[in-house]
XYZ file of C-alpha atoms in Angstrom:
317
model
C 0.663 -38.980 -38.405
C -2.171 -38.627 -39.963
C -4.000 -35.033 -40.714
C -7.359 -35.329 -39.375
C -10.459 -34.122 -41.470
C -12.800 -31.708 -40.057
C -16.194 -31.894 -41.184
C -18.017 -28.833 -40.648
C -22.366 -29.609 -40.763
C -24.489 -26.975 -41.492
C -26.792 -27.654 -39.012
C -27.923 -31.017 -36.232
C -30.962 -31.369 -37.229
C -32.385 -35.358 -37.070
C -32.094 -36.160 -41.150
C -29.842 -37.790 -43.302
C -26.924 -35.482 -42.577
C -26.921 -36.066 -39.123
C -27.323 -40.042 -40.196
C -24.593 -39.848 -42.878
C -21.920 -38.028 -40.223
C -22.747 -41.245 -37.913
C -22.167 -43.514 -40.606
C -18.405 -42.169 -41.214
C -17.631 -41.987 -38.105
C -15.164 -38.864 -38.162
C -15.131 -36.014 -36.147
C -17.298 -33.168 -36.807
C -17.270 -29.487 -36.407
C -20.611 -26.692 -35.366
C -20.799 -23.330 -36.034
C -22.054 -21.302 -32.853
C -24.095 -19.208 -35.691
C -25.644 -23.172 -36.796
C -26.786 -23.535 -33.373
C -28.391 -19.404 -32.885
C -32.105 -18.267 -32.127
C -33.418 -15.475 -33.566
C -36.385 -12.966 -33.251
C -38.468 -10.149 -35.872
C -40.332 -9.228 -33.267
C -39.164 -5.703 -32.815
C -38.949 -4.872 -36.884
C -35.002 -6.348 -37.168
C -33.813 -9.457 -36.476
C -32.229 -9.946 -33.692
C -30.142 -12.802 -32.157
C -31.856 -14.175 -28.968
C -30.446 -17.184 -27.725
C -29.074 -20.733 -28.171
C -30.930 -23.778 -29.607
C -29.505 -26.047 -26.705
C -32.086 -28.680 -27.343
C -30.206 -29.643 -30.937
C -26.954 -30.946 -28.818
C -29.181 -34.096 -27.994
C -29.174 -35.055 -31.823
C -25.529 -35.263 -31.298
C -24.972 -38.198 -30.313
C -23.417 -41.465 -32.265
C -20.647 -38.487 -33.725
C -17.206 -39.526 -33.708
C -16.569 -36.665 -31.507
C -18.006 -32.725 -32.216
C -16.036 -29.740 -32.573
C -16.843 -25.853 -32.057
C -16.690 -22.854 -33.644
C -17.313 -19.266 -32.933
C -18.882 -18.581 -36.437
C -16.397 -15.806 -36.412
C -15.988 -15.211 -40.170
C -20.268 -15.252 -40.747
C -20.480 -12.810 -37.065
C -18.602 -10.523 -39.322
C -19.501 -10.813 -42.821
C -22.640 -10.649 -41.969
C -23.433 -9.567 -38.558
C -20.512 -6.692 -38.414
C -19.431 -8.459 -35.671
C -20.179 -11.288 -32.572
C -23.800 -10.838 -31.746
C -23.611 -12.670 -28.496
C -20.948 -12.159 -25.521
C -18.149 -14.098 -24.433
C -20.677 -15.357 -21.401
C -23.078 -15.879 -23.665
C -21.106 -17.975 -26.405
C -19.371 -20.528 -23.388
C -23.457 -20.759 -22.272
C -23.098 -22.635 -25.706
C -19.422 -24.459 -24.705
C -20.427 -25.593 -21.386
C -23.849 -27.253 -22.835
C -22.266 -30.023 -24.621
C -18.801 -32.065 -24.438
C -17.063 -30.388 -27.443
C -13.746 -32.115 -27.797
C -12.250 -28.565 -28.691
C -14.361 -24.924 -28.815
C -12.712 -23.044 -30.399
C -11.424 -19.293 -29.581
C -13.609 -15.554 -30.039
C -11.747 -14.373 -32.931
C -11.584 -11.500 -35.281
C -11.357 -12.740 -38.879
C -8.971 -10.656 -41.995
C -10.226 -11.568 -44.808
C -10.321 -8.991 -47.544
C -14.193 -9.018 -46.923
C -13.561 -7.863 -43.912
C -10.579 -5.934 -43.173
C -9.524 -3.617 -45.875
C -6.556 -2.318 -45.061
C -3.599 -3.290 -43.197
C -4.617 -0.922 -40.623
C -7.704 -2.848 -39.985
C -5.640 -6.086 -39.995
C -3.943 -4.887 -37.487
C -6.755 -3.710 -35.003
C -8.298 -6.719 -36.050
C -5.329 -9.197 -34.789
C -5.439 -6.922 -31.230
C -9.244 -8.377 -30.950
C -8.368 -11.701 -31.633
C -5.622 -11.751 -28.683
C -8.160 -10.196 -26.250
C -11.032 -12.241 -27.147
C -8.824 -15.182 -26.243
C -7.243 -13.996 -23.274
C -10.854 -13.474 -22.395
C -12.264 -17.028 -23.600
C -9.293 -18.565 -21.459
C -10.409 -16.495 -18.253
C -14.367 -18.084 -19.214
C -12.813 -21.433 -19.785
C -10.823 -21.906 -16.849
C -13.545 -20.151 -14.444
C -15.831 -23.441 -16.287
C -13.690 -25.959 -15.693
C -12.859 -26.635 -19.280
C -9.542 -24.922 -20.392
C -8.459 -28.565 -21.386
C -10.462 -28.048 -24.567
C -10.324 -24.395 -25.356
C -8.963 -24.428 -28.479
C -6.800 -20.797 -29.284
C -7.381 -19.111 -32.095
C -4.373 -17.158 -33.840
C -4.819 -14.461 -36.978
C -3.590 -11.984 -39.057
C -2.664 -11.906 -43.474
C 0.745 -12.057 -42.666
C 2.905 -14.808 -41.402
C 4.512 -12.255 -39.160
C 0.856 -11.381 -37.606
C 0.146 -14.757 -36.636
C 3.940 -14.805 -34.597
C 2.592 -11.460 -32.596
C -0.174 -14.151 -32.013
C 1.722 -16.628 -31.051
C 3.905 -14.554 -28.958
C 0.769 -12.180 -27.340
C -0.727 -15.453 -25.942
C 2.342 -17.151 -24.979
C 0.300 -18.846 -21.443
C -1.204 -20.562 -24.326
C 1.491 -22.046 -26.316
C 2.135 -24.912 -24.564
C 2.981 -28.768 -25.854
C -0.399 -30.378 -25.888
C -2.333 -27.921 -27.171
C -4.013 -27.684 -30.015
C -4.255 -23.551 -31.754
C -6.682 -22.674 -35.067
C -5.200 -20.876 -37.571
C -8.157 -18.586 -38.826
C -8.684 -16.764 -42.167
C -7.360 -20.039 -44.043
C -10.532 -20.865 -46.269
C -9.895 -17.804 -48.946
C -6.332 -18.369 -48.873
C -4.099 -18.911 -51.867
C -1.372 -22.162 -51.367
C 1.804 -20.094 -52.582
C 2.585 -16.942 -52.311
C 4.297 -14.904 -48.971
C 1.123 -14.910 -47.702
C 0.059 -18.070 -48.811
C -0.941 -21.096 -46.436
C 2.191 -23.289 -47.030
C 3.890 -19.726 -45.922
C 1.946 -19.477 -42.968
C 1.701 -22.986 -42.267
C 6.088 -22.964 -42.809
C 6.820 -19.885 -40.679
C 4.652 -21.538 -38.013
C 6.146 -24.230 -37.401
C 9.937 -22.787 -37.279
C 8.445 -20.761 -34.636
C 6.346 -23.374 -32.213
C 7.708 -25.781 -29.605
C 7.365 -28.882 -30.011
C 4.357 -30.201 -28.727
C 1.906 -27.673 -29.650
C 0.066 -28.705 -33.203
C -2.573 -26.770 -35.352
C -5.719 -27.043 -36.975
C -6.036 -24.998 -40.163
C -10.198 -23.680 -40.439
C -11.614 -23.855 -44.034
C -8.088 -25.639 -45.410
C -8.811 -26.251 -49.374
C -8.877 -30.024 -50.259
C -6.417 -29.165 -52.998
C -3.811 -27.887 -50.142
C -3.343 -31.242 -48.239
C -0.707 -32.796 -50.733
C 1.129 -29.068 -50.106
C 0.206 -29.608 -45.735
C 1.770 -33.589 -45.855
C 5.436 -32.114 -45.256
C 3.955 -30.527 -42.173
C 1.662 -33.187 -40.963
C 3.790 -33.465 -37.721
C 3.166 -30.193 -36.485
C -1.242 -29.881 -38.457
C -3.493 -31.636 -36.510
C -6.183 -31.057 -38.117
C -8.373 -29.482 -41.411
C -12.046 -28.555 -41.216
C -14.678 -27.494 -44.163
C -17.829 -27.492 -45.526
C -16.287 -27.233 -49.837
C -19.048 -30.010 -49.965
C -22.237 -27.779 -49.595
C -21.186 -25.088 -52.663
C -21.079 -28.650 -54.156
C -23.943 -29.517 -53.601
C -25.485 -26.462 -54.351
C -24.772 -26.514 -57.752
C -25.560 -30.065 -58.497
C -28.559 -28.775 -57.350
C -28.680 -25.967 -59.574
C -27.531 -28.131 -62.802
C -29.896 -30.748 -62.297
C -32.652 -28.303 -61.556
C -33.272 -30.193 -58.372
C -33.648 -28.852 -54.367
C -30.357 -28.694 -52.552
C -32.465 -31.418 -50.164
C -29.783 -32.908 -47.367
C -30.221 -35.549 -48.467
C -28.557 -34.173 -51.619
C -26.237 -32.404 -49.628
C -25.247 -35.836 -47.223
C -23.880 -37.456 -50.746
C -21.972 -34.651 -51.586
C -20.024 -34.831 -47.917
C -19.738 -38.758 -47.762
C -18.131 -38.221 -51.366
C -15.682 -35.191 -50.018
C -14.301 -36.565 -47.061
C -13.521 -39.751 -49.684
C -11.813 -37.579 -51.882
C -9.614 -35.817 -48.878
C -8.934 -39.406 -47.232
C -7.854 -39.788 -51.047
C -5.652 -37.027 -51.109
C -4.013 -37.665 -47.657
C -2.512 -40.503 -49.537
C -0.743 -38.361 -52.135
C 2.233 -37.738 -52.231
C 3.896 -35.206 -50.614
C 4.387 -31.642 -52.095
C 7.053 -29.017 -51.651
C 6.341 -25.579 -52.641
C 9.447 -23.180 -53.315
C 10.641 -20.642 -50.741
C 9.505 -17.873 -51.526
C 10.535 -14.828 -49.232
C 7.737 -12.340 -47.174
C 8.057 -8.878 -49.211
C 7.749 -6.190 -46.874
C 4.942 -4.191 -47.996
C 5.380 -0.924 -44.801
C 5.099 2.219 -45.977
C 5.971 5.454 -44.568
C 2.857 8.027 -43.535
C 2.341 10.683 -46.255
C 2.405 13.049 -43.655
C 1.975 14.034 -39.785
C -1.832 13.746 -39.409
C -1.237 10.388 -41.450
C 1.420 9.609 -38.514
C -0.745 10.694 -35.426
C -3.687 8.725 -36.742
C -1.204 5.024 -37.243
C 0.059 5.840 -33.626
C -3.436 6.572 -32.450
C -4.008 3.775 -33.409
C -1.124 1.029 -32.198
C -2.397 2.938 -28.600
C -6.016 1.634 -29.230
C -4.566 -1.753 -30.236
C -2.694 -1.810 -26.981
C -5.503 -1.368 -24.315
C -8.035 -3.287 -25.746
C -5.551 -6.112 -25.787
C -3.969 -5.118 -22.298
C -8.272 -4.869 -21.331
C -7.753 -1.279 -20.579
C -10.311 -0.351 -22.631
C -13.744 -0.762 -20.532
C -16.434 -3.757 -21.773
C -15.743 -6.496 -23.559
C -14.328 -6.090 -27.376
C -17.053 -8.288 -29.418
């Protein structure tokens, strides 16, 4: 089974990018943020809803997946501007092939320490459960893609254990916080994928968000487990090319880089598989320095339990 290359689209405006996407006939992915509408009427930038009309331009694509824009929401807005109900209003407006659950990424830009990583794992678990409930209500459960988060391989296992209802044969599970991760190392991409491959039941496959193309030969040994990867890395290459050539980063230029990048990834899939030497995960746990730190850790752990159980009032967004 070959790993599927999913191309991240910057927008759904009619023009060179969409025309090239139709010609390539690769599955595409669009971020919820790319379909967002904003207003500055009250002196600050506020989210005002979805530009649903753009979805009419998605005709002729091989497939279109929906991403919740977790990293952008955390890095740019410090949280989701939209609720679970808002998100599923968008999800139900188009026959998306996959609808990624809302999740809380754990990259160092948004989670500076271990406690924050653990907090975000709990919020991801709660968001997945809320999304599953909405998807079931709307008849979208068969298209919902659960998303797991973490920093260490064991963090992703914790998500899997908490979301066992969603871990069924035929399910594709999204693996988040991958795009800035090294390939090797005890917390690297391959360490996470290898661990998930060991613990997941047969028939459950993975979608790795934002994986570097250079990782594909190392992912090849897991092609039976990994359904797909996605990336919009070609956009960075287009920006650098425009800067070097002192031209504007037009959609026509971006479309050229998108096609070039796609062909490069398809070629990489034909390279001989590569394997990394196994690297044991080093324990990074530390004991509290004093009774006060121990009490704070205990309190945060109790809050995380409440978040996951849904006993805290209101959605955790």
